[in-house]
Structure formats: C-alpha cells, structure tokens
Coordinates of C-alpha atoms in Angstrom, one line a residue:
X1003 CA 65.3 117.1 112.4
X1004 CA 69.1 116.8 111.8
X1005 CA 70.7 114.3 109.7
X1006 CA 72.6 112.6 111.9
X1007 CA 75.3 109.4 110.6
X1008 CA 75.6 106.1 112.7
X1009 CA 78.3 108.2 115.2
X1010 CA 75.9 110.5 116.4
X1011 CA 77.8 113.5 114.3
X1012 CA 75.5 115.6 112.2
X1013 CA 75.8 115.2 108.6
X1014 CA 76.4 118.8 106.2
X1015 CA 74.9 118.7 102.3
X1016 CA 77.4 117.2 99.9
X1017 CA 78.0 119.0 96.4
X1018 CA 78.1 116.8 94.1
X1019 CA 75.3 115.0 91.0
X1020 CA 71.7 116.5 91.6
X1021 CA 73.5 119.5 94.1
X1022 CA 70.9 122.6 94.3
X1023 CA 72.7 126.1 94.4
X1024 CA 69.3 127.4 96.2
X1025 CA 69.8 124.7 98.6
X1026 CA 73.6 125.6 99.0
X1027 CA 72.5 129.5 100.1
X1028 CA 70.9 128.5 103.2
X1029 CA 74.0 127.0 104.3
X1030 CA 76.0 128.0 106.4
X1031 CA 80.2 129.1 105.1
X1032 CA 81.6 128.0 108.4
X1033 CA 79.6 124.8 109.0
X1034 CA 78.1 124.2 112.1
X1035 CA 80.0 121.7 113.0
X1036 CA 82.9 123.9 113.1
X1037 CA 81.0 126.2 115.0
X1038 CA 80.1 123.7 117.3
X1039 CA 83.0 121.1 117.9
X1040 CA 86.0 123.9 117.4
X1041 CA 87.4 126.4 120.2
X1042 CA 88.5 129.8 118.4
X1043 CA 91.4 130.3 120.8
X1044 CA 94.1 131.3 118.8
X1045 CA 95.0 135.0 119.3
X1046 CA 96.5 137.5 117.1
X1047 CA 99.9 137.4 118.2
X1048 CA 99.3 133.0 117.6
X1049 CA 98.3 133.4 114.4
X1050 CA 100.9 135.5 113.2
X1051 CA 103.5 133.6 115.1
X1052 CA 102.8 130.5 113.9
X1053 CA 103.0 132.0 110.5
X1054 CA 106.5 133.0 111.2
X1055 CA 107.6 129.8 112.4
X1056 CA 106.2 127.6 109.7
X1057 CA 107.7 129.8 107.1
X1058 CA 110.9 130.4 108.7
X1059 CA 112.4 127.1 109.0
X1060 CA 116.1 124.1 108.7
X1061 CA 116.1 125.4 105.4
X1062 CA 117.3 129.1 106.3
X1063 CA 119.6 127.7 109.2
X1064 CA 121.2 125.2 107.0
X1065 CA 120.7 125.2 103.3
X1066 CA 122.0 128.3 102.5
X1067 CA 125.1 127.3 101.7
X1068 CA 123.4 125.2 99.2
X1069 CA 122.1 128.0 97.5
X1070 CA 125.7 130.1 97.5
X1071 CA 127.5 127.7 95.6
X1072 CA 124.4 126.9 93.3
X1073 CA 123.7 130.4 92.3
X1074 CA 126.4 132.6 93.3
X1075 CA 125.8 135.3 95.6
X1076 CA 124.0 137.6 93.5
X1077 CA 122.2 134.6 91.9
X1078 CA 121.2 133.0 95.2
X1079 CA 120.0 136.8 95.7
X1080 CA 117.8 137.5 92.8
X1081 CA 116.1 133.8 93.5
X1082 CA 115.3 134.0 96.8
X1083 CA 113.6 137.6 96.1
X1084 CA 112.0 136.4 93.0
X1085 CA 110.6 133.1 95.3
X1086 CA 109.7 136.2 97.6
X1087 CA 107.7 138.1 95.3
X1088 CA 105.7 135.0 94.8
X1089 CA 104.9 133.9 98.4
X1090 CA 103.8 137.5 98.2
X1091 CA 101.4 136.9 95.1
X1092 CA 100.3 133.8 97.6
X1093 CA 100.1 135.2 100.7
X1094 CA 97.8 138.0 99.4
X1095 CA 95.7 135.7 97.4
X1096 CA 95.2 133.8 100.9
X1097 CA 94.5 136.1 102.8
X1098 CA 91.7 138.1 100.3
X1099 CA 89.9 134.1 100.6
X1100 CA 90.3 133.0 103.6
X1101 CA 88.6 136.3 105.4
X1102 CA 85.7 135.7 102.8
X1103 CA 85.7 132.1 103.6
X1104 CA 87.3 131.4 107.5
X1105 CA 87.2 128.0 107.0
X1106 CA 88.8 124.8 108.9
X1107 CA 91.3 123.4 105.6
X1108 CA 91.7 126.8 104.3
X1109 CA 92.8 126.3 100.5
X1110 CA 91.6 123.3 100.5
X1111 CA 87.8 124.1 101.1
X1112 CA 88.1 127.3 99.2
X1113 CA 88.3 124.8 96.2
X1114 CA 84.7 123.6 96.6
X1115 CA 83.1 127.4 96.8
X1116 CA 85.2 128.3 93.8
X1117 CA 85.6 125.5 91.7
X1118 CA 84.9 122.3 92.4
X1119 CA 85.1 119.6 95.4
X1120 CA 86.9 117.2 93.6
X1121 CA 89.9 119.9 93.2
X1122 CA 89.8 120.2 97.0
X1123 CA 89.5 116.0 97.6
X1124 CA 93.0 115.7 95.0
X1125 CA 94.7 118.8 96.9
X1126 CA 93.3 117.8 100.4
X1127 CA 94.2 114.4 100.3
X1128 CA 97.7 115.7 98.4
X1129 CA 98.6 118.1 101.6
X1130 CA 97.1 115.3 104.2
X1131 CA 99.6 112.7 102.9
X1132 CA 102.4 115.2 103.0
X1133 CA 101.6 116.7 106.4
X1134 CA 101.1 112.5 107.8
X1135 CA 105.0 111.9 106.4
X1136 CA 106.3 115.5 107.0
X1137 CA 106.1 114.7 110.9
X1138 CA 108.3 111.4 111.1
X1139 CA 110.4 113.2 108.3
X1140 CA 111.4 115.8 110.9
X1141 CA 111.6 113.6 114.1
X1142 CA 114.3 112.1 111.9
X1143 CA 115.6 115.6 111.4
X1144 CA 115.5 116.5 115.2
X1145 CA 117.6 113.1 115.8
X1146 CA 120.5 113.8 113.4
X1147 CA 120.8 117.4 115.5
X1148 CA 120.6 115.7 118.7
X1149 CA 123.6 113.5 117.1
X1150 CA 125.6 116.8 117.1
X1151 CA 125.9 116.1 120.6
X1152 CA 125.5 112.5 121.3
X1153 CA 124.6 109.1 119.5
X1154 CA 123.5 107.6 122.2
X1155 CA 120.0 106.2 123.0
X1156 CA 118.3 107.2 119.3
X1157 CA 115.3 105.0 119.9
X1158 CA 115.0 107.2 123.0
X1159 CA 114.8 110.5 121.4
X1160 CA 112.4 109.6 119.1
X1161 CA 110.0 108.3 121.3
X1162 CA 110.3 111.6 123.3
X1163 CA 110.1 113.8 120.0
X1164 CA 107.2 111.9 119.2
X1165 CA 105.0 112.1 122.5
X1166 CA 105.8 115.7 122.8
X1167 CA 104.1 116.3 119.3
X1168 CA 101.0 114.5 120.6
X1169 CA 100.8 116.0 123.4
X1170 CA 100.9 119.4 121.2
X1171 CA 98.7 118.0 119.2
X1172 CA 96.2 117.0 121.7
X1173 CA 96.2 119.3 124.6
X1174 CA 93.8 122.6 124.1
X1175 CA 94.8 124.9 120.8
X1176 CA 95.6 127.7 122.7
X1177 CA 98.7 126.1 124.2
X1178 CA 99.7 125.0 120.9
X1179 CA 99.6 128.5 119.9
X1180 CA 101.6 129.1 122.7
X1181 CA 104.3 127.1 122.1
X1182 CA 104.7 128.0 118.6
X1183 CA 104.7 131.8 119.7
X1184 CA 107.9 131.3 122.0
X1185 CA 109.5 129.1 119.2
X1186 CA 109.3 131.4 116.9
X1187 CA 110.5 134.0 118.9
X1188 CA 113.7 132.1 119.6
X1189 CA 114.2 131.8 115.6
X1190 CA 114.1 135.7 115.4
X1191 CA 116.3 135.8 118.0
X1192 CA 118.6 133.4 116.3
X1193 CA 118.1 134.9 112.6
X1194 CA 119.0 138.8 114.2
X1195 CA 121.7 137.4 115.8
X1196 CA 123.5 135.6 112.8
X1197 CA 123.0 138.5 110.4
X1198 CA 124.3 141.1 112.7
X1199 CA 127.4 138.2 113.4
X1200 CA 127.5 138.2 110.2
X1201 CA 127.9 141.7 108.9
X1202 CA 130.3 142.1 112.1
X1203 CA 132.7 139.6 110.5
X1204 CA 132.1 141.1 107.4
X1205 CA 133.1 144.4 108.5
X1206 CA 136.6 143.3 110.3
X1207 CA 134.4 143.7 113.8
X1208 CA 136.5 140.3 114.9
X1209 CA 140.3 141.0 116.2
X1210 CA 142.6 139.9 114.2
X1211 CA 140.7 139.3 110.8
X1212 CA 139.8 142.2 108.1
X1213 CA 137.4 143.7 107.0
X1214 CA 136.1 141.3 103.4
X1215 CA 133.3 143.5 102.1
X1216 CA 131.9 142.2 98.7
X1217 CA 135.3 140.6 97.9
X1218 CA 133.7 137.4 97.3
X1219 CA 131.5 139.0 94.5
X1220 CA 134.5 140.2 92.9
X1221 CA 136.1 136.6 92.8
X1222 CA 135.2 134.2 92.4
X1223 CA 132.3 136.4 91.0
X1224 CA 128.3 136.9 91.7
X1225 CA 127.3 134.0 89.6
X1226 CA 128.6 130.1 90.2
X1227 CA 128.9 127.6 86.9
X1228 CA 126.1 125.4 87.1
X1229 CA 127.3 121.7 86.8
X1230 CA 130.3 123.2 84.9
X1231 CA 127.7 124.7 81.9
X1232 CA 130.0 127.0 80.4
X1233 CA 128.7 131.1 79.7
X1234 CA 125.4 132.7 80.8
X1235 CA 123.5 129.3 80.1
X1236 CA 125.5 127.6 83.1
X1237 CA 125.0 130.9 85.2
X1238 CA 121.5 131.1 84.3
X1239 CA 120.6 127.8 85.4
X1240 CA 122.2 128.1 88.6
X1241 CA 120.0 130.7 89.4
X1242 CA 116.9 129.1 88.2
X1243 CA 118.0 126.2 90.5
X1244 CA 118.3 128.1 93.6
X1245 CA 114.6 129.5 92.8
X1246 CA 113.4 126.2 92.8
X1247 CA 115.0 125.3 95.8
X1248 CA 113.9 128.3 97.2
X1249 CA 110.6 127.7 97.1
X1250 CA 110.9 124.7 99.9
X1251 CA 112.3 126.7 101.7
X1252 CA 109.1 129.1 102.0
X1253 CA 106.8 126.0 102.3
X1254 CA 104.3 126.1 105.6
X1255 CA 103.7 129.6 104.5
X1256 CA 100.4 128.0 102.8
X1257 CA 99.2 126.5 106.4
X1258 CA 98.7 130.0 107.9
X1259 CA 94.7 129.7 107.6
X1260 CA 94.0 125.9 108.2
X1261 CA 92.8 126.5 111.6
X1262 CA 90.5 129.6 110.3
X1263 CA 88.1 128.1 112.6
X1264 CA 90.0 128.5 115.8
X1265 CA 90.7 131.6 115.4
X1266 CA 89.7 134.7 117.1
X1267 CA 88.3 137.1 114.8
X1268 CA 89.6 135.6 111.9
X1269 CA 88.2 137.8 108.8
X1270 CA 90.5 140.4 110.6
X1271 CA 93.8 138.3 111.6
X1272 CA 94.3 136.1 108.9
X1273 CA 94.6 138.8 106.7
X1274 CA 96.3 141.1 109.0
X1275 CA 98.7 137.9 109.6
X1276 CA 99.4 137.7 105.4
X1277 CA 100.5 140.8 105.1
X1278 CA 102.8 141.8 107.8
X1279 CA 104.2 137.9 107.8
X1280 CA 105.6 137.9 104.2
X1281 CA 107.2 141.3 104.7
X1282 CA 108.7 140.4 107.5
X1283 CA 109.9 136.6 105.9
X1284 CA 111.3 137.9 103.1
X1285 CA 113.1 140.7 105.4
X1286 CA 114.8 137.6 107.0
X1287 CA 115.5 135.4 104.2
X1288 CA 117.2 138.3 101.8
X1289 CA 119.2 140.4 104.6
X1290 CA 120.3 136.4 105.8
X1291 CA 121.3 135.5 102.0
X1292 CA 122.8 138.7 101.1
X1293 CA 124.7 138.2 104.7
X1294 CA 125.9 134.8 103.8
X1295 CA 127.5 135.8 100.2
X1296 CA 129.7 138.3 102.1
X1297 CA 131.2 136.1 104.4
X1298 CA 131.4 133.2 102.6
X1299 CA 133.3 132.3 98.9
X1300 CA 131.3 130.2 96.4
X1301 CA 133.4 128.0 95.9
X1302 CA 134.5 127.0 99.4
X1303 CA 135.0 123.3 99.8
X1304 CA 133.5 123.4 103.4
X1305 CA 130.2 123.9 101.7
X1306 CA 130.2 120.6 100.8
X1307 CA 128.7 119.5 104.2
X1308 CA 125.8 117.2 103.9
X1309 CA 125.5 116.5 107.6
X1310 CA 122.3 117.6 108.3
X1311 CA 123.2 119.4 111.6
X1312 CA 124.3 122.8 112.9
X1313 CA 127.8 121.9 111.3
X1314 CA 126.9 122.7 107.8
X1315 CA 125.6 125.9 107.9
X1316 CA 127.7 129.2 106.5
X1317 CA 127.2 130.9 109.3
X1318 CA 128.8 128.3 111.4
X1319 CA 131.9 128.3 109.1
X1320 CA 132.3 131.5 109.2
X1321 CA 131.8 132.3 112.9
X1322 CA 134.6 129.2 113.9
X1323 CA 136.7 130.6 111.6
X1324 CA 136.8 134.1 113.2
X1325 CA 137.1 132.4 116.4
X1326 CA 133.5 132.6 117.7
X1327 CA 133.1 128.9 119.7
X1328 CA 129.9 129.0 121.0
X1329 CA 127.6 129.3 117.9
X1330 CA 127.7 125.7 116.6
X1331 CA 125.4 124.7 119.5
X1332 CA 123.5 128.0 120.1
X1333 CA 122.6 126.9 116.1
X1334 CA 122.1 123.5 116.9
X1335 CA 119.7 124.0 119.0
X1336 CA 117.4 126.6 117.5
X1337 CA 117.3 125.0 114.7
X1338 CA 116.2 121.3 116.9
X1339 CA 113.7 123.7 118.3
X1340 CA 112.8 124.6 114.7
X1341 CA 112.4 120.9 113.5
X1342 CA 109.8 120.3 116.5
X1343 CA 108.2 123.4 115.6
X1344 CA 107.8 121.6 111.9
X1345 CA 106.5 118.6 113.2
X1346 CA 104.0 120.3 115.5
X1347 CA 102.8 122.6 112.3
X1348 CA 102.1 119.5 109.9
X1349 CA 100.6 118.2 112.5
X1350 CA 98.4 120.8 112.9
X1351 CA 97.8 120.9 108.9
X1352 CA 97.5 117.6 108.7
X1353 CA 94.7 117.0 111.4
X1354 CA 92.8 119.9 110.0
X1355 CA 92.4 119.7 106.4
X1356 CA 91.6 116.2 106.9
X1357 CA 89.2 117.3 109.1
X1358 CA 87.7 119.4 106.6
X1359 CA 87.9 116.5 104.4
X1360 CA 85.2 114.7 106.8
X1361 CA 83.0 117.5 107.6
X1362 CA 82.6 117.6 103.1
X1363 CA 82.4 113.8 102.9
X1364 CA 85.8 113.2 101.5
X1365 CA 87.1 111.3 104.7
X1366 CA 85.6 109.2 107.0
X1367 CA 83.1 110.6 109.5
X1368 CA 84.5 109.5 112.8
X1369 CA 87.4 111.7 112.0
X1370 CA 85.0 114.6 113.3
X1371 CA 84.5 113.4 116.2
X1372 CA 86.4 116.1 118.9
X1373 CA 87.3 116.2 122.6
X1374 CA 85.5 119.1 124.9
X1375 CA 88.4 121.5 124.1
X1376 CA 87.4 121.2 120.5
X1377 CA 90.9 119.0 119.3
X1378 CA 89.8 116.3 116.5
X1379 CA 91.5 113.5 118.5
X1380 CA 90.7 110.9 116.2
X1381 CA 93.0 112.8 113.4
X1382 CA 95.5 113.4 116.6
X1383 CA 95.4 109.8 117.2
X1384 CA 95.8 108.6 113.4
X1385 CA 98.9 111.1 112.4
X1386 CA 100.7 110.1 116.1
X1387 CA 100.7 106.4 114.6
X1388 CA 101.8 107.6 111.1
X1389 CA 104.9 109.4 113.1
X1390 CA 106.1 105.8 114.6
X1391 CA 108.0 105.7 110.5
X1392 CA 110.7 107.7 112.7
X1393 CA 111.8 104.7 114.0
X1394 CA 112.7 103.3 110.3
X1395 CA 115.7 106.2 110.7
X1396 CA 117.5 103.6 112.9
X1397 CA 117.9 101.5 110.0
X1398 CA 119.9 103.0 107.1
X1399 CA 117.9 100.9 104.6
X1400 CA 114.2 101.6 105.6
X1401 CA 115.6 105.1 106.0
X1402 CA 116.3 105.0 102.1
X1403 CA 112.3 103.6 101.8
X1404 CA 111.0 106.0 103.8
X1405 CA 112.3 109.1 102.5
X1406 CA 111.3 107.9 98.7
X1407 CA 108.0 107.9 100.0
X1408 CA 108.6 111.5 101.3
X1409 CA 109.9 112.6 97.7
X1410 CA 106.9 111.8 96.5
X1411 CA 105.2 115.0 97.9
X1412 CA 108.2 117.1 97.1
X1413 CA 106.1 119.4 94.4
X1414 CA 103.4 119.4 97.0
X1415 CA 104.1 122.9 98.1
X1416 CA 103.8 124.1 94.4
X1417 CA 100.2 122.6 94.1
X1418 CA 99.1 124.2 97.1
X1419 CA 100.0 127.2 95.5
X1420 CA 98.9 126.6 92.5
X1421 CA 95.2 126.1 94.3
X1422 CA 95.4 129.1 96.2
X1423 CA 96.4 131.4 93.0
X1424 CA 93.4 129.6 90.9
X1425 CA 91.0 129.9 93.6
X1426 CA 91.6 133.5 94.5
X1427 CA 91.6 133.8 90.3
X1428 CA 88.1 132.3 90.5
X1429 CA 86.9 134.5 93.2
X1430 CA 87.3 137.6 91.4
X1431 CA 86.0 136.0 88.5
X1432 CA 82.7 135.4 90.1
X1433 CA 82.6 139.0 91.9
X1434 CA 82.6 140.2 87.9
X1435 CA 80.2 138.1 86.4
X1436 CA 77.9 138.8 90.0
X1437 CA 78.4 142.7 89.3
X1438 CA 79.9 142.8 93.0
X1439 CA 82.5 145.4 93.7
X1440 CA 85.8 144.0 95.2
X1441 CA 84.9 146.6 98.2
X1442 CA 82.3 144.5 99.7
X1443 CA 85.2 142.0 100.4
X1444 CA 86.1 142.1 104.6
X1445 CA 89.7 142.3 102.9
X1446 CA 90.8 143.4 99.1
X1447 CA 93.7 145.1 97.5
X1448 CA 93.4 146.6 93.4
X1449 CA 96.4 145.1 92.4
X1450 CA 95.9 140.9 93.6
X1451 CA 93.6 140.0 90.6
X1452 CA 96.8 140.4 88.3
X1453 CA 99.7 139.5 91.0
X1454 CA 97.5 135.7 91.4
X1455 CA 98.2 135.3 87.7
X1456 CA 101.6 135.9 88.5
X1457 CA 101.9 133.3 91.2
X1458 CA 99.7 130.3 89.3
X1459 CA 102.2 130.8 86.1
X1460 CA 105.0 131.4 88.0
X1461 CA 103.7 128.1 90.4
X1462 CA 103.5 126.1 87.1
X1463 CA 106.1 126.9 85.6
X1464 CA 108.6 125.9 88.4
X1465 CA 106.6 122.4 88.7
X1466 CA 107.5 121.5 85.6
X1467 CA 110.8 122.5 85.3
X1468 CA 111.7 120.9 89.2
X1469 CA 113.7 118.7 87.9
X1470 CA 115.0 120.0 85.1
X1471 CA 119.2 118.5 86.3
X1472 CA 117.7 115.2 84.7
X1473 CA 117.6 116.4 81.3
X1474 CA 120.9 117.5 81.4
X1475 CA 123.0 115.3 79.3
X1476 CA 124.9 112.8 82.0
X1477 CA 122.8 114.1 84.6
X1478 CA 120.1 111.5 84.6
X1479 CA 118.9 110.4 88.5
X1480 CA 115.7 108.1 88.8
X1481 CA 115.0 109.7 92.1
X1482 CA 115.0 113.1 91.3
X1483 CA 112.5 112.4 88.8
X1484 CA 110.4 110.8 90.6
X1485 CA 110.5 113.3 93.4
X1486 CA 110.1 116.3 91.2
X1487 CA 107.1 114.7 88.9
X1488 CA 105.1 111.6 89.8
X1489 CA 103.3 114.3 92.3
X1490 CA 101.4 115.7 89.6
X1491 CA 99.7 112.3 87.9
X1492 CA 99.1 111.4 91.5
X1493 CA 96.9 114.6 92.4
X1494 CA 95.3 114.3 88.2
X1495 CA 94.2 111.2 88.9
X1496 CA 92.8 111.5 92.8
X1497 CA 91.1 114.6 90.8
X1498 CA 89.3 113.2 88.0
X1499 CA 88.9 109.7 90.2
X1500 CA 86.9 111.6 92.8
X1501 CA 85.0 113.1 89.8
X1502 CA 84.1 110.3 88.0
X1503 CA 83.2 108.6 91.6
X1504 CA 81.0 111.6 92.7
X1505 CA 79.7 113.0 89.6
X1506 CA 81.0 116.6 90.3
X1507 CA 81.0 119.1 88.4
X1508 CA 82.7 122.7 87.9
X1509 CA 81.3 125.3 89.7
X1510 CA 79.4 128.1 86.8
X1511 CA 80.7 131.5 88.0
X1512 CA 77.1 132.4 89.0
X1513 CA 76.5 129.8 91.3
X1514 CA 79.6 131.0 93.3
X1515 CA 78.1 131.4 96.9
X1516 CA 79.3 135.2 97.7
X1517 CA 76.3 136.4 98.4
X1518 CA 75.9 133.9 100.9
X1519 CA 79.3 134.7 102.3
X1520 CA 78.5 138.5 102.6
X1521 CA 75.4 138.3 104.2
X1522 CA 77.1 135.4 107.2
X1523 CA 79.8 138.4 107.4
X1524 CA 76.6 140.7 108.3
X1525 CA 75.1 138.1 110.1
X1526 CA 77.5 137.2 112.3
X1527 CA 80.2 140.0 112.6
X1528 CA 83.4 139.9 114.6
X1529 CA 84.7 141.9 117.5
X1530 CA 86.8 144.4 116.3
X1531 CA 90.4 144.0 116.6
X1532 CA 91.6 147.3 118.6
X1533 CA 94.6 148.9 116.8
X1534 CA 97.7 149.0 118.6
X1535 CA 98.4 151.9 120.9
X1536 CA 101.6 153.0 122.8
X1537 CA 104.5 151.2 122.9
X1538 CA 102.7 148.3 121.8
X1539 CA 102.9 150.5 117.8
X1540 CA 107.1 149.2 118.4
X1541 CA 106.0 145.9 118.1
X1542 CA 107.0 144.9 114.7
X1543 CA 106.1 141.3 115.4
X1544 CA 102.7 140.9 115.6
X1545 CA 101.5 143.9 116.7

C-alpha cells in the first residue's frame, strides 16, 4: 500500500540516518510523482529557446558599456570569452547529468544522487530564495523601461507585470514554452540587428560620418586604468573585473534543465539544448562586445549612464549619434520584453526546484500538490505573493531595503555552478570506482571530466575574489561586501544545519545509483528525436 501524508500526496523514501542503498535501487530516478502530477510538454525548439532567453538577457542590452570602460575593449573581450569558456565547462557538465538524471530541480537533485541531500537542501533553498526575489527585482526593472516612455500610473504597471507572470506561471507549460520561444526570438532579432548596426557605423555605412575601424583600440588603447591603478596591475584588474561581471550576465544559463520532467524526450534535448545553446551565446555576447569597443571610446563620458533603461546602452549612443532615431525605443522595448522574460524564467526555477525540494522532503508537502495540467499551483501561488515586493519600488526607501535583500543572492549564480561542476566531478568519479565506461552514458564527451575541474576552480575562485574593489585601499563599501560574500556563510550553514538536523551523510562512490539510472534508461526509453531534414538543416536555432 502507498504511503500517503495527511494531503493525500504519496510520500517518496528520504535519504538520510538508517538510509538503505538496496532500498534506494528499486526506486525510481524520476519519481513517480513527477511521472504522475507533471505534463512533459515542452518541445525541442522550447527547451532550447528558453535556454536562449534566460541566458541572453538586460545585461547584454545594457551593461556593456559597463564592461568597456572597466576593461577596455580588448579587456572586456578576453573576459567575456574567458566567462565563455566556463559557461561552456558548465553547460557540458549539465548536460552529461541531467540526461542521466532528467529530473524536476535539475542541479539541485543531482546533489542527492552524487553527493549528499543536504548539498542539494543549502543550494535548493539558495536558488529558491533568489528565483522568489529575482521576480519583483525585474518587475521593478520592467517599470524603470516603461518610465522611458511615461511616469505615469506605476502602481498600474506593476500590477499588470505581475498578473501576466501568474498567468505564465499558471496556465499549461506548453504555453509557457511558447511564449518564451517568440521572446527569444525577438532578442535575436534585436542582438543581429545591433551588431550588423553596429559594424555598419563602424565601417562609415552612415552618410556623412567615417569610417572608425579599431581607432578606439589605438587611443585611448585596449586596456582602461582600473580605479586609476597605475601599469599592468590597474589594467589587470580591470579585466578581472569585467569577468566577474561577466558572469551575471550568463546567469539563467544554469536553469536550462529544471523542468527535466516536462520535457519531451529529455535524455535527448537537454543535452542537445547545452550544446548548441552556449555556442550560439557566446557567438552573441563576443561578436556584440567586440562590436561595441569599435564604435564606442572607453573613456566616453556618456557611459556614465546609470538609468537603467534603453538610454544607457552603447549601442544607443552610438546609433543617435549617427543619426539613427528610432533605436532608443526599438531597444527599449526588447529589452522590457526581455525583463518579463526574466521574471517568467525565475518563476519557472523557482516553482520547480522548490518543488523538488517537497517531493525529497526538504519543503513542505502541499507544495506538490498540482492542477490537471500538471502546474504546482501552490508554488505559483506562493512566488505571485512574494512578487507584490514590486510595489516597494514606489517608495525610494523600501526600494533601498529591498534590493539589499536582493544582493544577498548576488554570488548565487557562482554556487549553482560550483554544484553542477562538483556533481558532474562526482559522477565520473563513481563511473571509475563502478568500472562503468563513460559510453554507457545516454550523453558523454572525453574531454568534460577535466573541463568541470576547470569550471569548479575557476567558479571558486571568482566567489572569493567578487568583491575584491573593497580591499582596495579607499575603496571600502559595506554593501558590496555584503553582496559579494555573506552568500556563502548563508548556504555553509543551511548545509551543515540540514546535516546535523537530518543526520546525512556523504554519499561513498559505490553507493552512487548509476546502475539504477541505466537500467530506468533501458526500462523506459525515449522516442527518438528525428534529425533535421531539408531546409529545416538551415535552422541554426534550434534545429
């Protein structure tokens, strides 16, 4: 008979004090509750979309410029294709788990097969927290580019931003998909048309101005003085900031396999989805940086922008200055649709890895209860309330509250990281001491055993050196600090709390469930994915 908790919802096996590897075998990977309660409706072309769009967000449109008179343009170059090779090292790593495990929480869950579920409570709970404030955080963002426009009726647009991210949120996961499949086709748009704007200026394509080539490398030079540090110490560190600026604006990257279990064939497309989705980021990001140090000097006093809207991006400045009228809004508005498309992606991380939190025992139980097109409302429900902290943007001074609760997940996205690197570092360390060859995996590649080393040393070390500025004599800033650092006691002690509470313990390497995970693969195999044929080869998408 099923063991079944005071809501009716069928309890799974815990792992913690007394926990049975035998007993753990005959379990199901993906739960039955997953099975069950979850509607695998996102497509190919959804998952790979949605990749796209949480990957490629404000922070390409807008902080660019940031990263030009940081770094330089060769600095801002080499940082974003260093922060490239990473997300690489990540996205790989993800991708080799998650079509071993296809689980609902991804990363998160991957923890408790690998390692040990109190690393995926701390993480878990880490991302839920982040994903809860990340959704206000950009409803906020969406109002201060509606303001590009008009200031009127504020209370207004938030209340609209946040019932169209329910209704997202709640409506069938298929139209989700959709809507984050025509978003993110209106960034490519917008990304393919700035660069080619851009390399049109930069080649004198605009009547009446010259062509400026790499003039701006040349002086004032491919390297910017950080904070006035004379010699290669100040230009070092102006790269090294960029990098770690960079890496925010990769973060939703991670998200990609949260819904593992509403997707179609997903030991096929979430790989599939990994690998063409990074090439095809990183494409974006370095053709749209290396665009933006041609048009633009480092040392131009319009970067000094802080608006938050359309009006601060290089690409704006230089397109008004060569005349071209029309592509403040047509970037405004993307990049509205691109803050929506945020809020609509935490929400969907959010909801699900605390989900996954419930169906372990880590959360609360009602949280698993669904609605007959498989949404977890009562997760929809509880993140729509969270989002009502927009409303503290119409007051300047809970504003200042609210986002110093936001910068205290700032070195979230590095954690995450970190997690997937060490569990995809575990994974390969259990297929060695199992004697299983890394060909049995539904997805592998020779070289990601060293490349995840890469990533979790690389992930550490720009976690502790965030906020590195504060150290820098007369460069002290409390919030900064705290942004960059109290993160990680936070996760250390919701790690070693939950293991003390639940008597866990680390996983030995032989009582990693592979076995178990092949034999579901045989079990219960997947349609396969038909390769592209026709025209349909063009697509470079998500074909």
């Amino acid at each position: 008979m099923a063991n079944l908790d005071n809501h009716g919802i069928e309890l799974a096996p815990s792992r913690g004090a007394g926990y049975d590897n035998d007993d753990f075998e005959k379990q199901h990977i993906v739960e039955d509750q997953e099975e069950k309660n979850l509607s695998r409706s996102l497509k190919q072309r959804h998952i790979q979309m949605i990749a796209l769009a949480g990957a490629i967000g404000t922070g390409l449109f807008l902080s660019l410029g940031s990263a030009l008179q940081t770094g330089g343009p060769l600095g801002a170059l080499l940082g974003y294709a260093l922060i490239g090779a990473v997300v690489c090292s990540v996205q790989f790593a993800l991708g080799e788990t998650s079509a071993l495990f296809p689980v609902t929480g991804s990363f998160v869950r991957h923890a408790e097969f690998l390692f040990d579920p109190a690393l995926g409570f701390a993480v878990g709970w880490n991302v839920v927290y982040g994903a809860y404030l990340s959704v206000p955080a950009e409803i906020s963002a969406a109002l201060v580019l509606i303001q590009f426009w008009t200031e009127k009726y504020a209370a207004l647009w938030i209340t609209i931003f946040i019932v169209l991210t329910f209704l997202v949120g709640i409506i069938f996961i298929g139209v989700y998909g959709e809507i984050e499949f025509w978003l993110a086709i209106l960034k490519i748009m917008l990304i393919v048309g700035i660069i080619l704007m851009g390399l049109i200026i930069d080649l004198g394509g605009v009547p009446g101005q010259g062509r400026i080539g790499f003039r701006y490398w040349n002086h004032p030079g491919p390297f910017s003085q950080y904070l006035e540090i004379p010699g290669a110490w100040g230009r070092f560190l102006g790269f090294w900031a960029v990098m770690n600026n960079a890496v925010y604006s990769f973060s939703g990257i991670e998200s990609l396999s949260v819904a593992a279990a509403e997707t179609q064939n997903p030991r096929q497309n979430i790989p599939r989805a990994c690998k063409r989705v990074f090439a095809r980021v990183t494409l974006f990001y370095i053709l749209a940086v290396l665009i933006v140090g041609m048009i633009v000097s480092s040392t131009d006093d319009d970067l000094n922008n802080y608006s938050g809207n359309a009006s601060q991006s290089p690409f704006v400045l230089a397109a008004t200055r060569a005349g071209i009228k029309a592509v403040p809004s047509i970037i405004n508005a993307v990049v509205l649709t691109s803050a929506w498309s945020a809020g609509n992606q935490s929400m969907l991380a959010g909801t699900r890895i605390l989900y996954g939190l419930a169906l372990k025992g880590q959360a609360p139980r009602f949280l698993l209860l669904t609605t007959r097109w498989g949404i977890p409302w009562v997760c929809v429900i509880a993140q729509t309330l969270v989002a009502c902290l927009a409303y503290m943007s119409l007051s300047n001074n809970a504003l200042t509250v609210f986002y110093w609760f936001l910068d205290l997940t700032a070195s979230a996205v590095l954690i995450s990281w970190s997690a997937i690197a060490w569990n995809h570092i575990r994974l390969h360390q259990a297929l060695k001491r199992q004697g299983i060859v890394r060909e049995e995996l539904p997805w592998h590649h020779w070289w990601t055993p060293y490349t995840s080393w890469f990533a979790l040393v690389s992930c550490i070390i720009f976690l502790l050196t965030g906020g590195f500025t504060v150290f820098i004599k007369g460069n002290w800033d409390k919030a900064t600090f705290i942004s960059a650092y109290l993160d990680i006691p936070l996760v250390l002690t919701a790690y070693f709390g939950w293991k003390f509470l639940k008597k866990t313990r680390i996983l030995s390497l032989d009582d990693v469930p592979l076995r178990a995970a092949l034999d579901e693969i045989v079990s219960k195999p997947e349609e396969e994915v038909p390769k592209a044929r026709g025209w349909r080869r063009l697509n470079i998408l998500w074909g």
